[in-house]
Coordinates of C-alpha atoms in Angstrom, one line a residue:
M761 CA 160.6 184.1 101.1
T762 CA 163.4 181.8 102.0
G763 CA 165.2 184.2 104.4
P764 CA 162.8 183.7 107.4
I765 CA 162.8 180.0 106.8
F766 CA 166.6 179.8 107.3
V767 CA 166.4 182.1 110.3
V768 CA 163.9 179.7 112.0
A769 CA 165.9 176.7 110.9
A770 CA 169.1 178.1 112.4
K771 CA 167.2 178.7 115.7
E772 CA 165.9 175.2 115.8
F773 CA 169.4 173.8 115.1
R774 CA 170.9 175.9 117.9
D775 CA 168.1 174.8 120.2
G776 CA 169.0 171.2 119.4
L777 CA 172.7 171.9 120.3
R778 CA 171.7 173.6 123.6
N779 CA 169.4 170.7 124.5
R780 CA 172.1 168.2 123.5
W781 CA 169.8 166.6 121.0
V782 CA 172.5 166.6 118.3
L783 CA 175.1 165.1 120.7
S784 CA 172.7 162.5 122.1
I785 CA 171.6 161.2 118.7
C786 CA 175.2 161.1 117.4
I787 CA 176.2 159.0 120.3
I788 CA 173.3 156.7 120.1
F789 CA 173.8 156.1 116.3
S790 CA 177.6 155.8 116.7
V791 CA 177.5 153.3 119.5
L792 CA 174.8 151.1 117.9
A793 CA 176.2 151.3 114.4
T794 CA 179.8 150.5 115.4
G795 CA 178.7 147.7 117.8
L796 CA 176.5 146.2 115.2
A797 CA 179.2 146.4 112.5
Y798 CA 181.7 144.7 114.8
F799 CA 179.5 142.1 116.5
G800 CA 177.1 141.5 113.7
A801 CA 178.5 138.1 112.9
A802 CA 178.5 136.9 116.5
A803 CA 175.6 134.5 115.9
A804 CA 178.0 132.7 113.5
G805 CA 180.6 132.3 116.2
K806 CA 182.9 135.1 115.3
V807 CA 183.4 138.8 116.0
G808 CA 185.0 141.5 113.9
F809 CA 183.9 143.4 110.9
S810 CA 182.1 141.1 108.5
S811 CA 181.3 141.6 104.8
L812 CA 180.2 145.0 103.8
S813 CA 176.8 143.7 102.5
T814 CA 176.1 142.1 105.8
T815 CA 177.0 145.3 107.7
I816 CA 174.9 147.6 105.5
V817 CA 171.8 145.4 105.6
S818 CA 172.2 145.0 109.4
L819 CA 172.6 148.7 109.8
A820 CA 169.5 149.3 107.7
S821 CA 167.5 146.9 110.0
L822 CA 168.7 148.9 113.0
A823 CA 167.9 152.3 111.3
V824 CA 164.3 151.2 110.5
F825 CA 163.6 151.1 114.3
T826 CA 165.7 153.9 115.6
I827 CA 165.5 156.7 113.0
P828 CA 161.7 157.0 112.8
L829 CA 161.4 156.8 116.6
I830 CA 164.0 159.5 117.2
A831 CA 162.5 161.7 114.5
M832 CA 159.0 161.5 116.0
I833 CA 160.3 162.2 119.5
L834 CA 162.3 165.2 118.2
S835 CA 159.4 166.8 116.3
Y836 CA 156.0 165.7 117.7
D837 CA 155.6 168.9 119.8
G838 CA 157.0 171.2 117.1
I839 CA 153.6 173.1 116.8
V840 CA 151.5 171.9 119.7
G841 CA 154.3 172.4 122.1
E842 CA 154.8 176.0 121.0
D843 CA 151.0 176.5 121.3
E844 CA 150.7 175.1 124.8
S845 CA 153.6 177.2 126.0
G846 CA 152.1 180.4 124.5
T847 CA 155.1 181.1 122.2
L848 CA 153.3 180.2 119.0
L849 CA 151.1 183.2 119.1
L850 CA 154.2 185.3 119.8
L851 CA 156.1 183.8 116.8
M852 CA 153.2 184.7 114.5
T853 CA 153.6 188.4 115.4
Y854 CA 156.9 188.3 113.7
P855 CA 157.1 189.1 109.9
L856 CA 156.9 185.5 108.7
S857 CA 154.1 183.4 107.4
R858 CA 152.8 180.1 108.8
T859 CA 154.4 178.3 105.8
Q860 CA 157.8 179.9 106.6
L861 CA 157.5 179.1 110.3
L862 CA 156.6 175.4 109.7
L863 CA 159.1 174.9 106.9
G864 CA 161.8 176.6 109.0
K865 CA 161.1 174.4 112.0
M866 CA 161.1 171.2 109.9
L867 CA 164.3 172.3 108.1
G868 CA 166.1 172.9 111.4
Q869 CA 165.1 169.6 112.9
G870 CA 165.8 167.9 109.6
A871 CA 169.3 169.4 109.8
I872 CA 169.7 167.9 113.3
M873 CA 168.7 164.4 112.0
A874 CA 170.9 164.7 108.9
F875 CA 174.0 165.8 110.8
S876 CA 173.5 163.2 113.5
T877 CA 172.9 160.4 111.0
L878 CA 176.0 161.4 109.0
V879 CA 178.3 161.5 112.1
G880 CA 176.7 158.6 113.9
F881 CA 176.5 156.0 111.1
G882 CA 179.5 157.5 109.4
S883 CA 181.6 156.4 112.4
S884 CA 181.0 152.8 111.6
A885 CA 182.3 153.4 108.0
V886 CA 185.4 154.9 109.5
M887 CA 185.9 152.0 111.8
I888 CA 185.5 149.5 109.0
G889 CA 187.9 151.4 106.8
L890 CA 190.5 151.6 109.5
F891 CA 190.3 148.1 110.9
S892 CA 188.9 145.8 108.3
V893 CA 191.5 144.1 106.1
H894 CA 188.8 142.9 103.6
T895 CA 187.2 146.2 102.7
S896 CA 188.8 149.2 101.0
W897 CA 187.8 152.8 101.3
S898 CA 186.7 152.8 97.7
E899 CA 184.4 149.8 98.3
L900 CA 182.8 151.6 101.3
L901 CA 182.0 154.9 99.6
I902 CA 179.0 154.2 97.4
P903 CA 177.1 151.8 99.7
Y904 CA 177.5 154.1 102.6
M905 CA 176.5 157.1 100.6
V906 CA 173.3 155.3 99.6
F907 CA 172.7 154.1 103.1
I908 CA 173.2 157.4 104.8
S909 CA 171.3 159.4 102.2
S910 CA 168.3 157.1 102.4
A911 CA 168.5 157.1 106.3
V912 CA 168.4 160.9 106.2
L913 CA 165.4 160.8 103.9
L914 CA 163.7 158.3 106.3
G915 CA 164.3 160.7 109.2
W916 CA 162.9 163.7 107.3
I917 CA 159.8 161.6 106.3
F918 CA 159.0 160.9 109.9
I919 CA 159.7 164.5 110.9
A920 CA 157.1 165.5 108.3
I921 CA 154.6 162.9 109.7
A922 CA 155.2 164.2 113.2
Y923 CA 154.4 167.7 112.1
V924 CA 151.1 166.5 110.6
V925 CA 150.3 165.2 114.1
S926 CA 151.6 168.2 115.9
A927 CA 149.5 170.6 113.7
S928 CA 146.4 168.5 114.2
V929 CA 146.0 168.2 117.9
S930 CA 145.7 170.6 120.9
E931 CA 147.7 168.8 123.6
K932 CA 151.3 167.5 123.7
S933 CA 150.3 164.4 125.5
K934 CA 147.9 163.5 122.7
A935 CA 150.5 164.3 120.0
A936 CA 153.0 162.0 121.8
G937 CA 150.6 159.1 122.0
I938 CA 149.6 159.4 118.3
A939 CA 153.3 159.7 117.3
I940 CA 154.2 156.5 119.1
L941 CA 151.2 154.7 117.6
I942 CA 152.2 155.8 114.1
W943 CA 155.8 154.6 114.7
F944 CA 154.4 151.3 116.0
V945 CA 152.2 150.8 112.9
F946 CA 154.8 151.7 110.3
V947 CA 157.7 149.8 111.9
L948 CA 156.0 146.7 113.3
V949 CA 152.3 146.2 112.6
F950 CA 152.4 146.8 108.8
D951 CA 155.1 144.2 108.2
L952 CA 153.5 141.7 110.6
G953 CA 150.3 142.2 108.5
L954 CA 152.1 141.4 105.3
L955 CA 153.8 138.4 106.9
G956 CA 150.4 137.2 108.0
L957 CA 149.2 137.5 104.5
L958 CA 152.1 135.4 103.2
V959 CA 151.5 132.8 105.9
S960 CA 147.7 132.6 105.4
T961 CA 148.0 132.2 101.7
E962 CA 151.1 129.9 102.0
G963 CA 153.0 132.2 99.8
N964 CA 150.4 132.1 97.0
V965 CA 150.1 135.8 96.5
N966 CA 150.4 137.8 93.3
A967 CA 154.1 138.1 92.8
D968 CA 153.7 141.1 90.6
L969 CA 151.3 143.0 92.9
F970 CA 152.8 142.1 96.3
P971 CA 156.0 144.1 96.1
Y972 CA 154.0 147.3 95.4
L973 CA 152.3 146.9 98.8
L974 CA 155.7 147.7 100.4
L975 CA 155.7 151.1 98.8
V976 CA 152.8 152.0 101.1
N977 CA 155.4 152.0 104.0
P978 CA 158.4 154.3 103.9
T979 CA 160.4 152.0 106.2
D980 CA 160.0 149.2 103.7
I981 CA 161.1 151.4 100.8
F982 CA 164.2 152.3 102.9
R983 CA 165.0 148.6 103.4
L984 CA 164.5 148.0 99.6
V985 CA 166.9 150.8 98.8
N986 CA 169.6 149.2 100.9
I987 CA 169.3 145.6 99.5
T988 CA 169.6 146.9 96.0
Y989 CA 173.4 146.5 95.9
F990 CA 173.5 143.3 97.9
A991 CA 172.2 140.3 95.9
D992 CA 174.4 138.0 98.0
Q993 CA 172.2 138.4 101.1
N994 CA 169.9 135.5 102.0
L995 CA 166.6 137.3 102.2
S996 CA 163.4 135.7 103.3
G997 CA 159.7 136.5 103.4
F998 CA 158.3 139.5 101.7
M999 CA 161.7 141.1 101.3
A1000 CA 162.8 138.2 99.1
L1001 CA 159.7 138.7 97.0
A1002 CA 160.4 142.4 96.7
N1003 CA 164.0 141.9 95.8
Q1004 CA 162.8 140.0 92.7
S1005 CA 160.9 143.0 91.5
Q1006 CA 162.3 145.4 89.0
F1007 CA 162.4 148.5 91.3
S1008 CA 165.3 150.6 90.5
L1009 CA 167.4 152.5 93.1
F1010 CA 166.4 155.9 91.8
G1011 CA 162.8 154.8 91.6
L1012 CA 162.8 153.8 95.2
L1013 CA 164.5 157.0 96.3
G1014 CA 161.9 158.8 94.3
G1015 CA 159.2 157.0 96.3
M1016 CA 160.8 158.2 99.5
L1017 CA 160.7 161.8 98.1
V1018 CA 157.0 161.3 97.4
W1019 CA 156.6 160.2 101.0
L1020 CA 158.4 163.3 102.1
V1021 CA 156.4 165.7 100.0
L1022 CA 152.9 164.4 100.9
P1023 CA 153.0 164.7 104.7
T1024 CA 154.8 168.0 104.4
S1025 CA 152.0 169.4 102.2
L1026 CA 149.4 168.0 104.5
A1027 CA 151.1 169.6 107.6
L1028 CA 151.2 172.9 105.8
Y1029 CA 147.5 172.7 104.9
I1030 CA 146.5 171.7 108.5
F1031 CA 148.6 174.4 110.1
S1032 CA 147.3 177.0 107.7
R1033 CA 143.8 176.3 109.0
R1034 CA 144.7 175.9 112.7
E1035 CA 143.1 178.4 115.1
L1036 CA 145.6 180.2 117.4

């Protein structure tokens, strides 16, 4: 059962290496993460590596925008692209099921995102450890493990969402448009809607119910994970409300896992019923 999955995953990862996806994502994450870590306090009139909490929260804000977008671009044509090129029908002549093919492709592209995230964002941890006189390696370890683990999960979630789109449509152009729209809604529109709710009610919302609205959006869960350790951050808006809730770190990571399982299951169901 699992053998063909890993064969397909290895092929997808090798394709990512040949197409320089891995190198490109590593460079993007590394440059942005290191630059943000070093210049993150520029607004306060100074440069250099600031506090670890400021750095992690700033990196999380960066990752919310970049990781979902890159994951969607990487995966939106995973099924429909193969179908348009005529290779999907050829792949299905091999001794593997549709489930194995889809999971293999998702696993391979998930490995690309995981490796690139580890190397790219891990570079900022190395730079802080080497050049910051205020932060020790032991202080870096757990916060960066939480950040990188949750960032990898976020990328996998949006890969799964991209495969729902890819398995549902018949044209790459349509898949690309829907993927960008989904990214736009999750990353920008949803939070603007919640901010609008806060403004329109002048903050008079149910303090017990409101934080649970953030669980509807995986990007907000990701941000909540990365403010768990850092109570010294001056948060505002709905994140300040959410930080007062009793969400545990493991509960939030469990929520991200639910967000991974649901679109993956939906993609498998849609692909199983797709006509070739």
